[in-house]
Short mmCIF file of C-alpha atoms in Angstrom, two decimals:
data_model
loop_
_atom_site.label_atom_id
_atom_site.label_comp_id
_atom_site.label_asym_id
_atom_site.label_seq_id
_atom_site.Cartn_x
_atom_site.Cartn_y
_atom_site.Cartn_z
CA MET B 1 -246.64 -114.80 -75.18
CA GLN B 2 -245.24 -116.17 -71.46
CA ARG B 3 -247.94 -117.11 -68.92
CA GLY B 4 -247.87 -115.33 -65.61
CA THR B 5 -246.49 -112.09 -67.45
CA ARG B 6 -248.28 -108.97 -68.08
CA PRO B 7 -250.43 -108.81 -71.55
CA ILE B 8 -249.47 -106.57 -74.58
CA ALA B 9 -252.15 -105.07 -76.42
CA ALA B 10 -249.73 -104.05 -79.72
CA PHE B 11 -251.66 -100.68 -81.94
CA LEU B 12 -251.44 -100.57 -85.14
CA TYR B 13 -252.15 -96.68 -87.39
CA ASP B 14 -251.57 -95.95 -90.01
CA PHE B 15 -250.95 -92.92 -90.13
CA ASP B 16 -251.53 -90.66 -93.82
CA LYS B 17 -256.01 -89.72 -93.13
CA THR B 18 -255.67 -91.73 -89.95
CA LEU B 19 -253.46 -89.68 -87.55
CA CYS B 20 -253.26 -86.63 -89.36
CA THR B 21 -255.59 -84.81 -92.13
CA THR B 22 -254.72 -85.81 -95.04
CA ASP B 23 -251.14 -87.15 -96.97
CA MET B 24 -247.85 -86.32 -95.13
CA GLN B 25 -246.05 -84.63 -97.96
CA ASP B 26 -248.89 -82.19 -99.01
CA TYR B 27 -248.19 -79.70 -96.03
CA ALA B 28 -244.91 -78.11 -96.64
CA PHE B 29 -243.10 -81.34 -99.22
CA ILE B 30 -244.86 -80.50 -102.23
CA PRO B 31 -245.82 -77.27 -102.07
CA SER B 32 -242.12 -76.21 -101.44
CA LEU B 33 -242.45 -78.10 -105.06
CA GLY B 34 -244.02 -75.61 -106.24
CA MET B 35 -246.90 -77.55 -107.39
CA ALA B 36 -250.86 -78.26 -105.62
CA PRO B 37 -251.03 -81.53 -104.04
CA ALA B 38 -253.60 -82.74 -106.84
CA GLU B 39 -251.05 -82.36 -109.54
CA PHE B 40 -248.51 -83.83 -108.18
CA TRP B 41 -249.87 -87.77 -107.06
CA GLU B 42 -251.31 -86.96 -110.54
CA GLN B 43 -248.02 -87.29 -111.98
CA ALA B 44 -246.62 -90.16 -109.88
CA ASN B 45 -249.78 -92.21 -110.31
CA ARG B 46 -249.40 -91.71 -114.01
CA PHE B 47 -245.62 -91.89 -113.88
CA GLY B 48 -247.07 -96.15 -112.08
CA ARG B 49 -249.46 -96.69 -114.25
CA GLU B 50 -247.95 -95.88 -117.49
CA ASN B 51 -244.28 -98.32 -116.51
CA ARG B 52 -246.44 -100.54 -114.09
CA MET B 53 -244.53 -100.08 -111.41
CA ASP B 54 -245.89 -99.95 -107.88
CA GLY B 55 -247.41 -97.30 -106.25
CA ILE B 56 -245.15 -96.46 -103.61
CA LEU B 57 -241.73 -96.79 -105.57
CA ALA B 58 -243.50 -94.70 -108.67
CA TYR B 59 -244.48 -91.45 -105.81
CA MET B 60 -240.97 -92.27 -104.24
CA TYR B 61 -239.46 -91.28 -107.30
CA THR B 62 -241.63 -88.30 -108.61
CA MET B 63 -240.94 -86.93 -105.52
CA LEU B 64 -237.02 -87.45 -106.52
CA ARG B 65 -237.73 -86.25 -110.04
CA GLU B 66 -239.02 -83.05 -109.41
CA ALA B 67 -237.04 -81.91 -106.49
CA GLY B 68 -234.12 -82.19 -108.52
CA ARG B 69 -235.87 -80.60 -111.52
CA LYS B 70 -236.61 -77.06 -108.89
CA ASN B 71 -233.15 -77.48 -107.75
CA LEU B 72 -234.12 -77.77 -104.27
CA PRO B 73 -232.50 -80.17 -101.23
CA PHE B 74 -233.51 -83.81 -100.98
CA THR B 75 -231.24 -84.72 -97.96
CA ARG B 76 -232.94 -87.25 -95.88
CA ALA B 77 -232.50 -83.73 -93.10
CA GLU B 78 -234.62 -81.26 -95.04
CA LEU B 79 -237.42 -84.67 -95.18
CA VAL B 80 -238.20 -84.62 -91.25
CA GLU B 81 -237.99 -81.02 -91.17
CA LYS B 82 -241.20 -81.24 -93.04
CA GLY B 83 -242.05 -82.87 -90.75
CA ARG B 84 -242.64 -80.86 -87.82
CA SER B 85 -245.53 -79.07 -91.00
CA ILE B 86 -248.00 -82.26 -90.04
CA VAL B 87 -251.36 -81.34 -89.03
CA LEU B 88 -252.65 -84.26 -86.48
CA PHE B 89 -256.29 -85.19 -85.50
CA PRO B 90 -257.77 -83.88 -82.56
CA GLY B 91 -256.30 -85.22 -79.04
CA VAL B 92 -253.86 -87.30 -81.00
CA GLU B 93 -250.73 -85.01 -79.38
CA ASP B 94 -251.77 -86.99 -75.87
CA TRP B 95 -253.78 -90.16 -77.21
CA PHE B 96 -250.72 -92.00 -76.46
CA SER B 97 -249.67 -90.97 -73.05
CA ARG B 98 -253.34 -91.33 -71.87
CA VAL B 99 -253.40 -95.00 -73.51
CA ASN B 100 -251.11 -96.01 -72.35
CA ALA B 101 -251.79 -94.74 -68.25
CA PHE B 102 -255.65 -96.92 -68.48
CA GLY B 103 -253.44 -99.74 -70.09
CA GLU B 104 -251.09 -99.81 -66.82
CA GLU B 105 -254.21 -99.45 -64.55
CA GLN B 106 -255.54 -102.54 -66.46
CA GLY B 107 -252.18 -104.38 -65.94
CA VAL B 108 -251.77 -103.77 -69.59
CA GLN B 109 -248.59 -103.42 -71.28
CA VAL B 110 -249.23 -100.82 -73.93
CA GLU B 111 -247.30 -100.62 -77.92
CA HIS B 112 -247.84 -98.67 -80.28
CA TYR B 113 -245.95 -99.21 -83.99
CA VAL B 114 -247.06 -96.90 -87.69
CA ILE B 115 -247.56 -99.68 -90.14
CA SER B 116 -247.59 -96.92 -93.10
CA SER B 117 -247.51 -96.34 -97.10
CA GLY B 118 -246.28 -92.20 -96.74
CA LEU B 119 -241.58 -92.37 -95.81
CA ARG B 120 -240.12 -92.85 -92.06
CA GLU B 121 -238.19 -90.03 -92.29
CA ILE B 122 -241.19 -87.80 -92.66
CA ILE B 123 -243.39 -88.99 -90.07
CA GLU B 124 -239.91 -89.25 -87.65
CA GLY B 125 -240.17 -85.16 -88.15
CA SER B 126 -243.42 -85.18 -86.14
CA SER B 127 -243.92 -84.28 -83.02
CA ILE B 128 -245.45 -87.97 -81.84
CA SER B 129 -242.78 -90.56 -83.21
CA GLY B 130 -240.97 -91.01 -79.59
CA ALA B 131 -244.81 -92.67 -79.47
CA PHE B 132 -243.59 -95.14 -81.41
CA LYS B 133 -241.42 -98.81 -80.67
CA GLU B 134 -241.90 -99.44 -84.38
CA ILE B 135 -242.54 -97.21 -87.83
CA TYR B 136 -242.52 -99.16 -90.46
CA ALA B 137 -243.17 -97.03 -93.45
CA SER B 138 -241.56 -96.32 -96.81
CA GLU B 139 -238.19 -95.28 -96.92
CA PHE B 140 -234.95 -94.43 -98.99
CA TYR B 141 -231.28 -95.21 -97.85
CA TYR B 142 -228.86 -91.91 -98.06
CA ASP B 143 -225.30 -91.76 -98.65
CA GLU B 144 -222.56 -90.18 -97.18
CA GLN B 145 -224.39 -87.12 -97.72
CA GLY B 146 -227.53 -88.09 -96.47
CA CYS B 147 -229.28 -87.18 -100.29
CA PRO B 148 -230.54 -90.69 -101.11
CA VAL B 149 -229.37 -93.54 -103.61
CA TRP B 150 -232.24 -95.61 -103.71
CA PRO B 151 -234.90 -97.68 -102.21
CA LYS B 152 -234.11 -98.39 -98.66
CA LEU B 153 -237.87 -99.63 -98.00
CA ALA B 154 -242.11 -99.20 -100.29
CA VAL B 155 -244.67 -100.43 -97.62
CA ASN B 156 -247.68 -101.08 -100.64
CA PHE B 157 -251.25 -101.96 -99.41
CA THR B 158 -250.42 -105.85 -98.73
CA ALA B 159 -246.66 -105.60 -98.43
CA LYS B 160 -247.78 -103.63 -94.43
CA THR B 161 -249.67 -107.53 -93.62
CA GLN B 162 -246.10 -108.87 -92.78
CA PHE B 163 -245.05 -106.32 -90.17
CA VAL B 164 -248.46 -107.30 -88.35
CA TYR B 165 -246.10 -110.82 -88.13
CA ARG B 166 -243.22 -108.67 -86.81
CA ILE B 167 -245.09 -108.09 -84.72
CA ASN B 168 -247.02 -110.44 -83.51
CA LYS B 169 -243.48 -112.80 -83.28
CA GLY B 170 -241.48 -109.88 -81.83
CA VAL B 171 -238.86 -110.03 -84.83
CA LEU B 172 -239.19 -106.34 -85.55
CA ASP B 173 -236.07 -105.91 -87.36
CA VAL B 174 -237.07 -105.91 -90.97
CA SER B 175 -233.95 -107.03 -92.78
CA ASN B 176 -234.20 -110.94 -90.59
CA ASP B 177 -236.47 -113.37 -92.59
CA ARG B 178 -235.56 -115.98 -90.68
CA ASP B 179 -236.03 -115.61 -87.42
CA LEU B 180 -239.63 -113.60 -89.16
CA ASN B 181 -239.88 -117.43 -90.74
CA ALA B 182 -239.30 -119.55 -89.17
CA SER B 183 -241.72 -121.22 -87.02
CA MET B 184 -243.25 -120.89 -82.99
CA PRO B 185 -246.34 -121.89 -81.37
CA ASP B 186 -248.30 -119.70 -80.28
CA ASP B 187 -247.84 -119.11 -76.99
CA GLY B 188 -243.81 -118.54 -77.67
CA LYS B 189 -244.91 -115.65 -80.12
CA ARG B 190 -244.36 -112.37 -78.13
CA VAL B 191 -248.46 -110.81 -78.97
CA PRO B 192 -250.42 -113.09 -79.35
CA PHE B 193 -253.82 -111.46 -82.04
CA THR B 194 -256.28 -111.26 -79.99
CA ASN B 195 -254.58 -108.62 -78.47
CA MET B 196 -253.66 -106.54 -81.90
CA ILE B 197 -256.17 -102.72 -82.91
CA TYR B 198 -255.32 -101.57 -86.33
CA VAL B 199 -256.87 -98.29 -86.73
CA GLY B 200 -256.59 -97.14 -89.97
CA ASP B 201 -259.17 -95.15 -92.81
CA GLY B 202 -259.75 -96.52 -95.51
CA LEU B 203 -259.73 -99.26 -99.01
CA SER B 204 -255.52 -99.38 -98.10
CA ASP B 205 -255.62 -101.01 -94.38
CA VAL B 206 -257.92 -103.13 -95.48
CA PRO B 207 -255.45 -106.47 -96.05
CA CYS B 208 -253.93 -105.50 -92.67
CA MET B 209 -257.70 -105.29 -90.69
CA LYS B 210 -259.41 -109.09 -92.40
CA MET B 211 -256.45 -109.88 -90.34
CA MET B 212 -256.95 -108.67 -87.63
CA ARG B 213 -260.54 -110.14 -88.20
CA ALA B 214 -259.60 -113.11 -89.32
CA TYR B 215 -257.14 -114.10 -85.93
CA GLY B 216 -259.94 -112.69 -83.32
CA GLY B 217 -257.97 -109.04 -83.29
CA GLN B 218 -259.85 -105.53 -83.25
CA ALA B 219 -260.23 -103.30 -87.24
CA ILE B 220 -261.40 -99.79 -86.20
CA ALA B 221 -261.92 -96.91 -89.12
CA VAL B 222 -260.96 -93.26 -88.46
CA TYR B 223 -263.17 -90.53 -91.17
CA GLN B 224 -263.19 -88.13 -91.79
CA ALA B 225 -266.92 -86.12 -93.18
CA SER B 226 -265.60 -86.80 -96.24
CA ASN B 227 -264.40 -90.13 -96.49
CA ARG B 228 -266.70 -91.32 -94.21
CA THR B 229 -269.77 -93.20 -96.88
CA GLY B 230 -266.05 -95.12 -97.59
CA VAL B 231 -265.86 -96.39 -94.41
CA GLU B 232 -269.25 -97.44 -93.14
CA ASP B 233 -269.17 -99.26 -96.00
CA LEU B 234 -265.80 -101.41 -94.79
CA LEU B 235 -267.80 -101.93 -91.62
CA ALA B 236 -271.09 -102.94 -93.32
CA LYS B 237 -269.29 -105.63 -95.57
CA GLY B 238 -267.54 -106.57 -91.78
CA ARG B 239 -264.25 -105.84 -92.89
CA VAL B 240 -263.82 -103.65 -89.67
CA ASP B 241 -265.34 -103.51 -85.59
CA PHE B 242 -265.78 -100.01 -85.56
CA ILE B 243 -265.49 -96.85 -87.98
CA PHE B 244 -265.47 -93.47 -85.25
CA PRO B 245 -265.06 -89.79 -86.48
CA ALA B 246 -261.29 -89.47 -86.14
CA ASP B 247 -260.94 -87.70 -83.08
CA TYR B 248 -258.87 -89.34 -80.09
CA SER B 249 -259.56 -86.58 -77.38
CA PRO B 250 -261.12 -87.96 -74.25
CA GLY B 251 -263.92 -88.97 -73.60
CA THR B 252 -265.37 -89.77 -77.34
CA ALA B 253 -266.20 -93.29 -78.24
CA LEU B 254 -263.46 -93.97 -79.80
CA GLU B 255 -261.39 -93.40 -76.67
CA GLU B 256 -264.12 -95.55 -74.93
CA THR B 257 -264.63 -98.12 -77.21
CA VAL B 258 -260.33 -98.76 -77.45
CA LYS B 259 -260.65 -99.24 -72.98
CA ASN B 260 -263.67 -101.95 -73.49
CA ILE B 261 -261.54 -103.40 -75.51
CA LEU B 262 -258.21 -102.85 -73.39
CA ARG B 263 -260.31 -104.40 -70.22
CA ARG B 264 -262.06 -107.80 -72.05
CA MET B 265 -257.61 -108.36 -72.79
CA ALA B 266 -257.44 -107.98 -68.99
CA ILE B 267 -259.88 -110.09 -68.32
CA THR B 268 -259.17 -112.26 -70.51
CA ASP B 269 -255.04 -112.53 -69.39
CA GLN B 270 -256.06 -113.41 -66.30
CA LEU B 271 -259.34 -116.65 -67.31
CA THR B 272 -256.18 -118.36 -69.39
CA GLU B 273 -254.35 -117.98 -66.92
CA GLU B 274 -256.77 -119.24 -64.00
CA ASN B 275 -257.91 -122.20 -66.54
CA THR B 276 -253.80 -122.77 -66.94
CA GLN B 277 -252.39 -123.45 -64.13
CA GLN B 278 -255.91 -125.46 -62.85
CA LEU B 279 -254.62 -127.93 -66.06
CA ARG B 280 -250.68 -128.09 -64.56
CA SER B 281 -252.68 -128.24 -61.15
CA VAL B 282 -254.07 -132.31 -62.78
CA GLY B 283 -251.37 -133.29 -64.26
CA ARG B 284 -251.80 -131.83 -67.73
CA CYS B 285 -248.78 -130.74 -69.13
CA GLU B 286 -249.68 -130.35 -72.49
CA LEU B 287 -251.80 -126.87 -72.55
CA PRO B 288 -253.75 -126.01 -74.92
CA GLU B 289 -255.24 -122.90 -75.95
CA GLN B 290 -257.46 -120.89 -74.10
CA SER B 291 -257.60 -117.64 -74.78
CA CYS B 292 -260.51 -118.26 -78.04
CA LEU B 293 -263.09 -119.96 -75.08
CA PHE B 294 -262.94 -116.32 -73.24
#
């Protein structure tokens, strides 16, 4: 990040059971097959195990197979439309505008990203899709008629970490591996890891959560009553910094903690800028990374 500009804070969200109440396919897609969610996921997981297949590719194939068996339309437009049935947790609808406004008050530019193993097409149909600078999620490649012909992107739990690096460097195009892998000085990276907050709900988020904590960012786990024990275990084992109920409403402990994190980012940036200016004033040209001091 270039000094003298506003610091950027990047919020990275899982989607299923983090921003919405269950797996996104459960709301409209699976019911359209005449199946219960448990039945669909049991089939998809069994298919993956029997064929030693990545779990994300297995569920994407199962979606195609079952829609074909039922002679149901399966197009990009249909999947986007099914995203309109997504049910969000309390407060999510206006969470992004509230956080952005608070960041603006602190002199921090806030950006929001999704990193999800769900389907981009369904997320795009949700009411909050416009809040994100980028949506990284599993996706099909479609032909001219909008019919899927191949998996375009499969985001499993370890693959999620590559998108953290993309956000860090500002290389958001998933086809641009050259710039992603190129050497870049820390002060040239667009969003320092220390200015990242990852929000997830469970084990599939652990690689990103551990990455945040290792590099100085923050990891938050949200929970419903059904998974509180699992999330408490993440906290006990040092995989997250904070845990909160999945309620994004104004005045919640989640919101207040996020505000404190943004305040700290703003103060750290101010202290680092002051330190940098003083070093330059005494003729120090090569500036060390000072943010860890504050």
